[in-house]
PDB file of C-alpha atoms and ligand atoms in Angstrom:
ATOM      1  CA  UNK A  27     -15.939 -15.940  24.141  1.00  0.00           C
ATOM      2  CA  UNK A  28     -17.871 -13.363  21.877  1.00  0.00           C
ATOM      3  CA  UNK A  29     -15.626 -10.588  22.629  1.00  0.00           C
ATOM      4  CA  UNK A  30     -13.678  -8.389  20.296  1.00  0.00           C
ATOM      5  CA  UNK A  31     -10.124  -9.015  19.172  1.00  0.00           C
ATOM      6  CA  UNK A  32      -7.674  -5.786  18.685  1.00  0.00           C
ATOM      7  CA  UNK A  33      -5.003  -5.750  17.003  1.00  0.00           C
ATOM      8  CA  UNK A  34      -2.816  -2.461  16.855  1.00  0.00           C
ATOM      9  CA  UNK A  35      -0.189  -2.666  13.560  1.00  0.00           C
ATOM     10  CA  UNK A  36       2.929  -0.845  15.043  1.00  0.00           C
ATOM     11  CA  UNK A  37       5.344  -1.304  12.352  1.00  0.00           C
ATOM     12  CA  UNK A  38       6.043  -0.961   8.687  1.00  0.00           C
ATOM     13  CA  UNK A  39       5.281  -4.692   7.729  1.00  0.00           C
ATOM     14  CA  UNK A  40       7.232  -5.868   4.917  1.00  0.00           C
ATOM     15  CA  UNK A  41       4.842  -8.333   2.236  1.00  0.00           C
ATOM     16  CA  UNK A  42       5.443 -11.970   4.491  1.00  0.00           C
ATOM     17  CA  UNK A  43       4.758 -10.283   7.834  1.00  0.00           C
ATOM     18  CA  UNK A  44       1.180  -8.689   6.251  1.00  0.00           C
ATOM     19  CA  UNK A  45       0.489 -11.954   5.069  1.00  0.00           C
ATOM     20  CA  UNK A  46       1.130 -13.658   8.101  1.00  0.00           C
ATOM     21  CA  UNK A  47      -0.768 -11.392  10.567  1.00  0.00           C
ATOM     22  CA  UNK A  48      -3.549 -11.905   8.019  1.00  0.00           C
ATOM     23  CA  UNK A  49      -3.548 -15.768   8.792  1.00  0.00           C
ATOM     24  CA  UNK A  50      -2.694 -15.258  12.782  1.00  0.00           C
ATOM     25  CA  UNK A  51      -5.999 -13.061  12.721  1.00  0.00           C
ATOM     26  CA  UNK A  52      -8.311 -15.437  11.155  1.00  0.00           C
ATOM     27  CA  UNK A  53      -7.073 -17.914  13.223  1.00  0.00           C
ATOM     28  CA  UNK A  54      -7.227 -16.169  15.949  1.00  0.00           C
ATOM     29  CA  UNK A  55     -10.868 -15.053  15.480  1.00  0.00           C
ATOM     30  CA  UNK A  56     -12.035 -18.878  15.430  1.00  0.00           C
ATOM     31  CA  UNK A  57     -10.321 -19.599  18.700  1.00  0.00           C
ATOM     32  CA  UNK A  58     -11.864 -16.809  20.627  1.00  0.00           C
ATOM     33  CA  UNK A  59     -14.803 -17.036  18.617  1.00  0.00           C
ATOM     34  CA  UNK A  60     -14.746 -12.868  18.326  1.00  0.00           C
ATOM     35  CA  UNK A  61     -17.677 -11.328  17.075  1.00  0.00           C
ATOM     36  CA  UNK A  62     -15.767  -8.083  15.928  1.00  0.00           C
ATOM     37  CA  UNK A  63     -12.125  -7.354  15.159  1.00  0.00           C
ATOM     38  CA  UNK A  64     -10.821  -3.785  15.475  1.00  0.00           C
ATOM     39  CA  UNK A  65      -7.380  -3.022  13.647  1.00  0.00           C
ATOM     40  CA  UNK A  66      -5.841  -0.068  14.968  1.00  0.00           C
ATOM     41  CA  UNK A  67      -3.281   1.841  12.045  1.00  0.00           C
ATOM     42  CA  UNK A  68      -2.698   4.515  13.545  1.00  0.00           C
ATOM     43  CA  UNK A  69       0.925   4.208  13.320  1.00  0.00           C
ATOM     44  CA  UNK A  70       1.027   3.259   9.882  1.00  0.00           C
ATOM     45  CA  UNK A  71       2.347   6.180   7.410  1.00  0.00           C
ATOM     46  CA  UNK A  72       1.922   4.409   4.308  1.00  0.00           C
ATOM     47  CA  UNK A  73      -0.983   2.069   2.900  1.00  0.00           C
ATOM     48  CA  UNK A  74       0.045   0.882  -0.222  1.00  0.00           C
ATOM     49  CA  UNK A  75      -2.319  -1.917  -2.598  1.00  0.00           C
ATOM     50  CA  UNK A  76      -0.479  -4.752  -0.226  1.00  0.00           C
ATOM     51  CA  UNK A  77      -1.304  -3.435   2.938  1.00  0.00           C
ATOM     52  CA  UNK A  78      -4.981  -2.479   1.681  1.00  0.00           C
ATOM     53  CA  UNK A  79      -5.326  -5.933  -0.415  1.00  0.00           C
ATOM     54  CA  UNK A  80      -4.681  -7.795   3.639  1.00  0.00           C
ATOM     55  CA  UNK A  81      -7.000  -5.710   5.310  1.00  0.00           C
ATOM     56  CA  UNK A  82      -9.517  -6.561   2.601  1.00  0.00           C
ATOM     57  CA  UNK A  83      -9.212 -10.132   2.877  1.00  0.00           C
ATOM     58  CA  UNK A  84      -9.068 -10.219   6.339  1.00  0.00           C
ATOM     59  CA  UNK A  85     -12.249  -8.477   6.596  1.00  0.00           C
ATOM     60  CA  UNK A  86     -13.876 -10.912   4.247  1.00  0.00           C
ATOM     61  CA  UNK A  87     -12.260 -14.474   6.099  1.00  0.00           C
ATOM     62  CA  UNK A  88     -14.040 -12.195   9.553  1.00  0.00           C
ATOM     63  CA  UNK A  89     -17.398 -12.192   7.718  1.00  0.00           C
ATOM     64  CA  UNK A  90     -17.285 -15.564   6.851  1.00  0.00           C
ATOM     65  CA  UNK A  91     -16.950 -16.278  10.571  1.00  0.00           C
ATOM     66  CA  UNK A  92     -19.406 -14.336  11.571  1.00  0.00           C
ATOM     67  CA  UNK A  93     -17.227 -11.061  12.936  1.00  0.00           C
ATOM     68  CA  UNK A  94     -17.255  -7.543  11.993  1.00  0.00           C
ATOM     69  CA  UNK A  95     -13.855  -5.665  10.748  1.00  0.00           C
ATOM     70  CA  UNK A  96     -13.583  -2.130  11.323  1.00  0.00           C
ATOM     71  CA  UNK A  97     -10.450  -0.688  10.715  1.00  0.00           C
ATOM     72  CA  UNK A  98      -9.780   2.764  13.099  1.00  0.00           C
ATOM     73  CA  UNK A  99      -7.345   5.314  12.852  1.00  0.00           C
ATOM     74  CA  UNK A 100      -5.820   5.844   9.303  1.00  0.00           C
ATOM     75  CA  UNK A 101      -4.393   9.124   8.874  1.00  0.00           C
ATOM     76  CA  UNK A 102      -5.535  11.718   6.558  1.00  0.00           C
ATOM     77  CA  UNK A 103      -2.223  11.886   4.244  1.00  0.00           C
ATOM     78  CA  UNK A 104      -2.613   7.925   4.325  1.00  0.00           C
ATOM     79  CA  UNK A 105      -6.666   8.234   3.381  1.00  0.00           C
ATOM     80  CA  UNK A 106      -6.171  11.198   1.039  1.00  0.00           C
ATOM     81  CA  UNK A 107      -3.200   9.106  -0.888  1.00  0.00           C
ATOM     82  CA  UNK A 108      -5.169   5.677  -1.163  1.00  0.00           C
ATOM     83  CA  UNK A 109      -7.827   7.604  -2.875  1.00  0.00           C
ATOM     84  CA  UNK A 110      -5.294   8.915  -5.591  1.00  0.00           C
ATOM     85  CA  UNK A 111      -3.831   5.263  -5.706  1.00  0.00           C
ATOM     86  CA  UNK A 112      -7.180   3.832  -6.544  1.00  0.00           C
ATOM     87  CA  UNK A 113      -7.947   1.829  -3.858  1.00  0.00           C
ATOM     88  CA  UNK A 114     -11.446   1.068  -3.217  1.00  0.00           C
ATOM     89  CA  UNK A 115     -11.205  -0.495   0.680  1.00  0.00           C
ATOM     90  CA  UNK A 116     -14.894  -1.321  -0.622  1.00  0.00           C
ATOM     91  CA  UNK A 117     -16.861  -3.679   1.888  1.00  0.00           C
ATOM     92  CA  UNK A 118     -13.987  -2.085   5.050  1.00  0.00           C
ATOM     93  CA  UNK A 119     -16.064  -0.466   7.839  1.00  0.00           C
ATOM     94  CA  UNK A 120     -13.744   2.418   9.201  1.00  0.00           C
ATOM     95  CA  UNK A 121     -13.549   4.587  12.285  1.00  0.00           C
ATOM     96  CA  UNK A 122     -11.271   7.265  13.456  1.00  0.00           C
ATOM     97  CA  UNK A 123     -10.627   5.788  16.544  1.00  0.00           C
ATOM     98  CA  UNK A 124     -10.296   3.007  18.595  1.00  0.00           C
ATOM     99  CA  UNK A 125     -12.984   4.193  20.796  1.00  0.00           C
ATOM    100  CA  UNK A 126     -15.513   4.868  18.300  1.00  0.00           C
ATOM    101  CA  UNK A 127     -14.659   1.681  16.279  1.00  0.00           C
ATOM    102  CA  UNK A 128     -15.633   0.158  19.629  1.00  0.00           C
ATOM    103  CA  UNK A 129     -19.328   1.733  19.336  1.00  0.00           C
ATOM    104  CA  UNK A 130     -19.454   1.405  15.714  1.00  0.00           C
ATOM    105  CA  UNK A 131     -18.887  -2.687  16.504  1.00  0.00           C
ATOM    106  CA  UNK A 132     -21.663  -3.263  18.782  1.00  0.00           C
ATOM    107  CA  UNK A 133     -23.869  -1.008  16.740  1.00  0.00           C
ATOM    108  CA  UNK A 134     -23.302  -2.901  13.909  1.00  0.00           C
ATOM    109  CA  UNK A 135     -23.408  -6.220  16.138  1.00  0.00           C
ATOM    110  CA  UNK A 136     -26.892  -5.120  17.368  1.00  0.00           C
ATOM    111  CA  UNK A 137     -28.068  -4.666  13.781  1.00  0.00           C
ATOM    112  CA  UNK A 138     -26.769  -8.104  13.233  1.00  0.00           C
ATOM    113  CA  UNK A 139     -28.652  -9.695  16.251  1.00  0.00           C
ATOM    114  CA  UNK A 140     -31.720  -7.545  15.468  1.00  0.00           C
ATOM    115  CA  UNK A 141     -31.890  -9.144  11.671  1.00  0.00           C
ATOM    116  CA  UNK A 142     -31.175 -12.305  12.744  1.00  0.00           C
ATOM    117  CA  UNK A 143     -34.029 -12.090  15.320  1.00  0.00           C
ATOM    118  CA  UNK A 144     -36.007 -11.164  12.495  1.00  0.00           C
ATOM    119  CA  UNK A 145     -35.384 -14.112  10.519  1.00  0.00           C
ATOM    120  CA  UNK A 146     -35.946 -16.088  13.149  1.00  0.00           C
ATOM    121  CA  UNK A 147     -39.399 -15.032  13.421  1.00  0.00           C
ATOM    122  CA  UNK A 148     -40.943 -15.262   9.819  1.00  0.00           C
TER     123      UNK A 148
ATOM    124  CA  UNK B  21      17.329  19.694 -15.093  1.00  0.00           C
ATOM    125  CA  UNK B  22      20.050  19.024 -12.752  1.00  0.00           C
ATOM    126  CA  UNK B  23      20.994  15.582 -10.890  1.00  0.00           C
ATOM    127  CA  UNK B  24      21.963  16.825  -7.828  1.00  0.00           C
ATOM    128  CA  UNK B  25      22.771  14.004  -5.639  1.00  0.00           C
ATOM    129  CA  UNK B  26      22.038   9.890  -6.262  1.00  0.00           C
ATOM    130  CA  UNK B  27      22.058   6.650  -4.325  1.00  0.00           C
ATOM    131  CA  UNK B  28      20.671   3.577  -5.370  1.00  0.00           C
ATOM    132  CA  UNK B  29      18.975   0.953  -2.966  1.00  0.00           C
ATOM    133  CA  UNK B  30      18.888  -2.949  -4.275  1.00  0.00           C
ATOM    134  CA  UNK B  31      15.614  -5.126  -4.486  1.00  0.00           C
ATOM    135  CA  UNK B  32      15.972  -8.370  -3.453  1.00  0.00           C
ATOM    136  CA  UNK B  33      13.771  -9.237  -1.091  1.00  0.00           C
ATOM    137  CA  UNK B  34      10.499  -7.896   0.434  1.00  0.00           C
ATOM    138  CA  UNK B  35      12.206  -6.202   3.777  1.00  0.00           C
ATOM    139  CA  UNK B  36      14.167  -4.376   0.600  1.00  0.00           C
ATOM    140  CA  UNK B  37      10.756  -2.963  -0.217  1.00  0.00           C
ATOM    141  CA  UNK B  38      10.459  -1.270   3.419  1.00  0.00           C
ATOM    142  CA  UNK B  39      14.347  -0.439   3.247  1.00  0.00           C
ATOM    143  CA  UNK B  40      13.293   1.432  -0.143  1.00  0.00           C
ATOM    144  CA  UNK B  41       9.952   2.968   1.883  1.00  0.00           C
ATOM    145  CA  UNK B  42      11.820   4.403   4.338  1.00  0.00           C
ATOM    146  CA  UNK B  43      14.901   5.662   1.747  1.00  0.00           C
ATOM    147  CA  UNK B  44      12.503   7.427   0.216  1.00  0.00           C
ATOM    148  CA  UNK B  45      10.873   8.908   3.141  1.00  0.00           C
ATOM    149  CA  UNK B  46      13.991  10.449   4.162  1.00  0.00           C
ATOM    150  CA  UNK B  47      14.808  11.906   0.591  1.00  0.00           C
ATOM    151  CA  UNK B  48      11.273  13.461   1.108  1.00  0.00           C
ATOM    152  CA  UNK B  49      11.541  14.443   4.420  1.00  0.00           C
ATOM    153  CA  UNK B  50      15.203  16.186   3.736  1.00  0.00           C
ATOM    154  CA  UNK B  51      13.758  17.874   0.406  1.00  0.00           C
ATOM    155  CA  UNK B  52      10.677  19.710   2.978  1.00  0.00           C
ATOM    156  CA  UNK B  53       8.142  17.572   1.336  1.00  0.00           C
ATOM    157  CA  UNK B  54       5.006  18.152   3.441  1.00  0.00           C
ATOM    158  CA  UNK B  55       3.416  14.937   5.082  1.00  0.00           C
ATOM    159  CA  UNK B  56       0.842  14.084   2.225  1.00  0.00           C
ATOM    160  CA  UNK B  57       3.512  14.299  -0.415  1.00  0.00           C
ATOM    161  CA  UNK B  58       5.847  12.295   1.386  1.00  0.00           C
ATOM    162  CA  UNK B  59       2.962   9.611   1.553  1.00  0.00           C
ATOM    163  CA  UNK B  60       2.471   9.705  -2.103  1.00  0.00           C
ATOM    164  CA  UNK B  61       6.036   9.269  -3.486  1.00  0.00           C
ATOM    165  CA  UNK B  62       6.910   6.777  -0.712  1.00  0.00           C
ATOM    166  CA  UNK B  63       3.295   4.800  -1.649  1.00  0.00           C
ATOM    167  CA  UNK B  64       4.180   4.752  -5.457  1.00  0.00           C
ATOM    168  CA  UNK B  65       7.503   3.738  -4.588  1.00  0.00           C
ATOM    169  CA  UNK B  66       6.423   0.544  -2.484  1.00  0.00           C
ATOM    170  CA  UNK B  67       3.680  -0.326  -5.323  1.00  0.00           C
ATOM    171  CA  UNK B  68       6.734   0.129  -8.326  1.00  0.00           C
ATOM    172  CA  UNK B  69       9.524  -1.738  -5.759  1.00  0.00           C
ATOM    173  CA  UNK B  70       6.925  -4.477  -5.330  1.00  0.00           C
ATOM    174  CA  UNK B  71       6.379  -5.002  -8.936  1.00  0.00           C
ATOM    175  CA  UNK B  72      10.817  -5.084  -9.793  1.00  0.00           C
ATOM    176  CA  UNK B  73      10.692  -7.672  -7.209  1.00  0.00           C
ATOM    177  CA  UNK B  74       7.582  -9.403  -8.034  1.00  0.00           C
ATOM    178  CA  UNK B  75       7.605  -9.191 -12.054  1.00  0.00           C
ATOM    179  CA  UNK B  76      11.057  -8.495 -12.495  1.00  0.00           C
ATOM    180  CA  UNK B  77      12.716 -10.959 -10.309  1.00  0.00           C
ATOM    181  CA  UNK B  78      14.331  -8.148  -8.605  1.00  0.00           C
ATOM    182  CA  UNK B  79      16.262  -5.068  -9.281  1.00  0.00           C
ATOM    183  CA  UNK B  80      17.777  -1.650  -8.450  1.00  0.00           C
ATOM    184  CA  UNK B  81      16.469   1.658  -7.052  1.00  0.00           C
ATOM    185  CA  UNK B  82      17.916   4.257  -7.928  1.00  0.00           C
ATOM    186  CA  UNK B  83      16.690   8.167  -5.672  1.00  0.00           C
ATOM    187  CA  UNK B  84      17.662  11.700  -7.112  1.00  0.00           C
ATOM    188  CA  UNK B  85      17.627  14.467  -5.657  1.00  0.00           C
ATOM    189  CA  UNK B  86      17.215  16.896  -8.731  1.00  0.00           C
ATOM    190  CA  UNK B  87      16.814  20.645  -9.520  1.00  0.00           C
ATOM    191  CA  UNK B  88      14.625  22.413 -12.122  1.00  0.00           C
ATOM    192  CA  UNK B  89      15.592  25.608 -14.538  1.00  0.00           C
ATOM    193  CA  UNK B  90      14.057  27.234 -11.716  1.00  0.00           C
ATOM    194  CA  UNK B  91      15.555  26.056  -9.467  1.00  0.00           C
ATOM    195  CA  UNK B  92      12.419  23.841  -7.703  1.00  0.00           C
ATOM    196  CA  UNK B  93      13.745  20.826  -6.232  1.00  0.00           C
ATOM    197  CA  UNK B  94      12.095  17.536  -7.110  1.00  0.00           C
ATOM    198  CA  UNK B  95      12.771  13.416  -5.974  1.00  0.00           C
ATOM    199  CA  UNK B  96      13.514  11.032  -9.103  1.00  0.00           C
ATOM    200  CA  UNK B  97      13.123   7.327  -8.178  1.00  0.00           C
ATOM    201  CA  UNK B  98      13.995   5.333 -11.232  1.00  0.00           C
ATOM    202  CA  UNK B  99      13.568   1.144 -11.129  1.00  0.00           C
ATOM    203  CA  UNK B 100      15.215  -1.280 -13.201  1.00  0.00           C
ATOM    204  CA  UNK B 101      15.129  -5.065 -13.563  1.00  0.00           C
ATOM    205  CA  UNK B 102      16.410  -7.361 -16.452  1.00  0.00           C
ATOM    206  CA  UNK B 103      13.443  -9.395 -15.561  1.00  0.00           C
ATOM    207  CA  UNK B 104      10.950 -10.633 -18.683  1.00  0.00           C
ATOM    208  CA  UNK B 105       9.841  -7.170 -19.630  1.00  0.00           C
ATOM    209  CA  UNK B 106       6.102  -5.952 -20.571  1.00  0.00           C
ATOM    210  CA  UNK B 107       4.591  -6.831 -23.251  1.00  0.00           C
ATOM    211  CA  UNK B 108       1.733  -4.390 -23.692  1.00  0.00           C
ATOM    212  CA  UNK B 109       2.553  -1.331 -21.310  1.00  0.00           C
ATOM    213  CA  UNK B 110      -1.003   0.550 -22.087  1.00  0.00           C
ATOM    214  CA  UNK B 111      -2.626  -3.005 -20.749  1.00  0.00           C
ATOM    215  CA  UNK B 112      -0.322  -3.233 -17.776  1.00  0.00           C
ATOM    216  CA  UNK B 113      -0.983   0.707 -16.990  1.00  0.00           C
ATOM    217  CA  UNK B 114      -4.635   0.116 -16.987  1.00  0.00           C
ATOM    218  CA  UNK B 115      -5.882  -0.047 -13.374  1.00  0.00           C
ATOM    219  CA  UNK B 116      -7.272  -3.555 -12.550  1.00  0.00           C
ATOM    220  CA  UNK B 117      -4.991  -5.872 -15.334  1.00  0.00           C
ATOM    221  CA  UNK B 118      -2.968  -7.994 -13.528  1.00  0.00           C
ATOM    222  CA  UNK B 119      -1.058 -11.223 -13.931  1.00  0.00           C
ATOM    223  CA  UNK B 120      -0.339 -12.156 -10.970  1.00  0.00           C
ATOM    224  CA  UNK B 121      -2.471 -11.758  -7.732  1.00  0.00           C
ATOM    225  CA  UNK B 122      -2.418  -8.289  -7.009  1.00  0.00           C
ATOM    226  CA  UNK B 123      -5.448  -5.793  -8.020  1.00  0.00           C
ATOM    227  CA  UNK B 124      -3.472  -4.017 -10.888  1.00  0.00           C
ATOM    228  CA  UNK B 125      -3.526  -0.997  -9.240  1.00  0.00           C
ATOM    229  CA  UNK B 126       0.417  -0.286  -8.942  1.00  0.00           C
ATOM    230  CA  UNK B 127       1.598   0.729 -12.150  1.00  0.00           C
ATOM    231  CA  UNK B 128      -1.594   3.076 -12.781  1.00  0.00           C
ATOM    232  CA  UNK B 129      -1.911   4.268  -9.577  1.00  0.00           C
ATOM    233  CA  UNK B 130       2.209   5.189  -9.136  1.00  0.00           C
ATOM    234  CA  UNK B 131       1.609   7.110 -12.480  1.00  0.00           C
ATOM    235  CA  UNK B 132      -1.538   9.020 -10.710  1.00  0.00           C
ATOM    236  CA  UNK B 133       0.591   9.879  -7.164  1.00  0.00           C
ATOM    237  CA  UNK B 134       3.692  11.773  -9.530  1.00  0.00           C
ATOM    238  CA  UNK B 135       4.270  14.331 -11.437  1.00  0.00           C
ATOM    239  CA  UNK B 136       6.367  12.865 -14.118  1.00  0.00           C
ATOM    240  CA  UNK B 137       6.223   9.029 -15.204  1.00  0.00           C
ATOM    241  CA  UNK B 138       8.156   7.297 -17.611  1.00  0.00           C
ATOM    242  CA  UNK B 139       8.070   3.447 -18.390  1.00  0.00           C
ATOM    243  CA  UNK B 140      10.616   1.485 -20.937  1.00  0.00           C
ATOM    244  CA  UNK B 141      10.543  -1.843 -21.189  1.00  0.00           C
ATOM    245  CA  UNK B 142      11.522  -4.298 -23.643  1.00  0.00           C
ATOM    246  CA  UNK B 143      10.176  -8.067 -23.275  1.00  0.00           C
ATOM    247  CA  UNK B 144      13.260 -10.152 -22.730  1.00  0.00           C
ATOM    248  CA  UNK B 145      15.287  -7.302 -21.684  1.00  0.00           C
ATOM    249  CA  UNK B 146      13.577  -5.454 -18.739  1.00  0.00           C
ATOM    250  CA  UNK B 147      11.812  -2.927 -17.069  1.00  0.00           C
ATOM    251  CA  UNK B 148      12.584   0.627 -16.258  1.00  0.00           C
ATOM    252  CA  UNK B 149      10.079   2.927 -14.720  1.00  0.00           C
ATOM    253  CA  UNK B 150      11.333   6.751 -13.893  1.00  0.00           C
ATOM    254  CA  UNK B 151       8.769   8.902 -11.320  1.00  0.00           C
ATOM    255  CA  UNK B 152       9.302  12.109 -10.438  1.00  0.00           C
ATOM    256  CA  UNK B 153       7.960  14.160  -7.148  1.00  0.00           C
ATOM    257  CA  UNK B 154       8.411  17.840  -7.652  1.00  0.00           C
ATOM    258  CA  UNK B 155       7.980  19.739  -3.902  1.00  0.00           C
TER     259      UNK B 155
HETATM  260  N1  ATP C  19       8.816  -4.786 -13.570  1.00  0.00           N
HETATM  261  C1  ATP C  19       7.929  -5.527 -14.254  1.00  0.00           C
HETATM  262  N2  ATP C  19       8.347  -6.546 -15.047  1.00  0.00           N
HETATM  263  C2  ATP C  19       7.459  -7.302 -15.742  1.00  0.00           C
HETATM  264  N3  ATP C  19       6.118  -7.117 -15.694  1.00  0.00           N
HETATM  265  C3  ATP C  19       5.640  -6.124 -14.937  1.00  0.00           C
HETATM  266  C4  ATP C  19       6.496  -5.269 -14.167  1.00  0.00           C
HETATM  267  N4  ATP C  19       5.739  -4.359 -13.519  1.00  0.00           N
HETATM  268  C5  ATP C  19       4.464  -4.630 -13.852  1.00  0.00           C
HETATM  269  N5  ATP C  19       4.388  -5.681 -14.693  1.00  0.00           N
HETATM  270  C6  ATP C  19       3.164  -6.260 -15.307  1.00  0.00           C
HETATM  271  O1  ATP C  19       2.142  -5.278 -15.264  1.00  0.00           O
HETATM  272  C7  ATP C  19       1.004  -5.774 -14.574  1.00  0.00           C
HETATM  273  C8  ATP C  19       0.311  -4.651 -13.836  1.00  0.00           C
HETATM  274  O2  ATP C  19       1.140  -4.150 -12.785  1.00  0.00           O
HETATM  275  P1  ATP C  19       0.456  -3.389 -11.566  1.00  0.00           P
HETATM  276  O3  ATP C  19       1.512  -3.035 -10.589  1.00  0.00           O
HETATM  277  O4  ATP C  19      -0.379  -2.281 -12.101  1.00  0.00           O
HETATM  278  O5  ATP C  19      -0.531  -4.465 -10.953  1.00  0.00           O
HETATM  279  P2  ATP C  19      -0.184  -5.785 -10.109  1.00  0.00           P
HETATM  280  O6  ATP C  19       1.216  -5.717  -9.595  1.00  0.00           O
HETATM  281  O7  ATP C  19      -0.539  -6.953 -10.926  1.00  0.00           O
HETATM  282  O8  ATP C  19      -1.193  -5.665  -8.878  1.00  0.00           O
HETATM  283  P3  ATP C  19      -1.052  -4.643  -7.630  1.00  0.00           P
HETATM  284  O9  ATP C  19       0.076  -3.717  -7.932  1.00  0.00           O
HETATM  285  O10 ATP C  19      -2.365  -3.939  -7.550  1.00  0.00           O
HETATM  286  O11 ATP C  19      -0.790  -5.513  -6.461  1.00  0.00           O
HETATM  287  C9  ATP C  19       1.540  -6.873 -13.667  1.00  0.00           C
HETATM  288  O12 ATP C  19       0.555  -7.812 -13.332  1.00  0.00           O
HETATM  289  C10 ATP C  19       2.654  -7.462 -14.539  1.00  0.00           C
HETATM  290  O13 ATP C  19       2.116  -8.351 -15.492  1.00  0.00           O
HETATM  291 MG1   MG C  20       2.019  -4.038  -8.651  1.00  0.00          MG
END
């Protein structure tokens, strides 16, 4: 309870299978109750405005139960073309690993408890 | 400009979209695209393929392998429906109008990952959109 969920995306998903692993994932974050959700794509070679749309919304449905997103290990050809294509990924913590997602979670997690300490307070 | 070899891939259904991906990829990959190129023309292609299904109730691919006057080798994807056609193609091209659910970002941003981009489209008759990928 309160752990981390990760998820590694090891194929080239076609539109139903994106949208489905979106839904698993939210689901999935309610019934462990994660606090943070790591999504590992290192494997994928292409991230078109599908693929970027899912991880957008699945980082939003984490927020609004309480969990962090951070996405880890998008190559640089895949970065450098999502640029061109005009995605923003706005609001999508990233990471270039799996390990450093890892610290940049509980960083961010600390943060979290640290504010919400805060509020607690006044 | 010389055609130089062609083979066309159908639309259907979304797993068509990866089958057209990873056609593409391998028309890159044999023309000694380097990696980033290859991720452009295969990410325009999914974002154009996605849009003859989506918009145009499905269609046909069609990859070239063409040559220049120079003799520079380039990949020509072209993508036809006989779906409902555009209306206003400077609207559609503009990044963010969309009528569906997407983020309007395909048409625009498969016109900023190529070289050459052509769009026809007539409403009631179709849609044909033409990219080109010179290496
Ligand atoms: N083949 C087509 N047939 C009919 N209309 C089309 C076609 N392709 C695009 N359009 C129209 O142009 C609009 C813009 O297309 P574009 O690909 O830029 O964005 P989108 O598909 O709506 O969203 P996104 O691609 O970001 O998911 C579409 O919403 C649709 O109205
Ligand atoms: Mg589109």
């Amino acid at each position: 309870m309160g752990g981390f969920l990760l998820v590694t995306i090891q194929v080239d998903m076609h539109d139903r299978l994106a949208l489905t692993l979106q839904d698993d994932l939210t689901s999935m974050v309610v019934r462990h109750r994660a606090r943070g959700v790591l999504i590992d794509i290192s494997a994928l070679e292409m991230v078109d405005s599908f693929i970027g749309r899912m991880l957008g919304t699945i980082a939003s449905m984490a927020t609004l139960l309480d969990a962090i997103t951070v996405v880890v290990g998008m190559q640089p050809s895949v970065a450098i073309t999502l640029v061109e294509l005009g995605l923003p990924l706005k609001g999508i913590r990233t990471a270039l690993d799996v390990e450093k997602g890892m610290a940049a979670l509980q960083t961010a997690l600390a943060e979290n408890e640290d504010g919400g300490d805060e509020a607690h307070q006044q | 400009m010389k055609l130089i070899s062609s083979e066309s891939v159908p639309v259907r259904t979304p797993e068509d979209i990866v089958a057209v991906r990873q056609a593409v990829r391998r028309k890159a990959v044999k023309l000694g695209f380097g990696l980033v190129d290859q991720t452009k023309v295969v990410t325009a292609s999914s974002e154009l393929a996605r849009n003859t299904l989506d918009y145009g109730g499905g269609g046909i691919v069609q990859l070239e392998i063409v040559e220049s006057e120079r003799s520079k080798s380039g990949l020509r994807l072209i993508f036809e429906d006989r779906g409902p056609g555009i209306p206003d193609i400077d609207l559609a091209l503009s990044d963010g109008y969309t009528t569906g659910a997407g983020m309007g970002l395909g048409l625009g941003g498969a016109k900023r990952l190529s070289h050459e981009f052509e769009i026809w489209s007539k409403p009631g008759e179709g849609t044909r959109v033409s990219i080109l990928r010179w290496k």
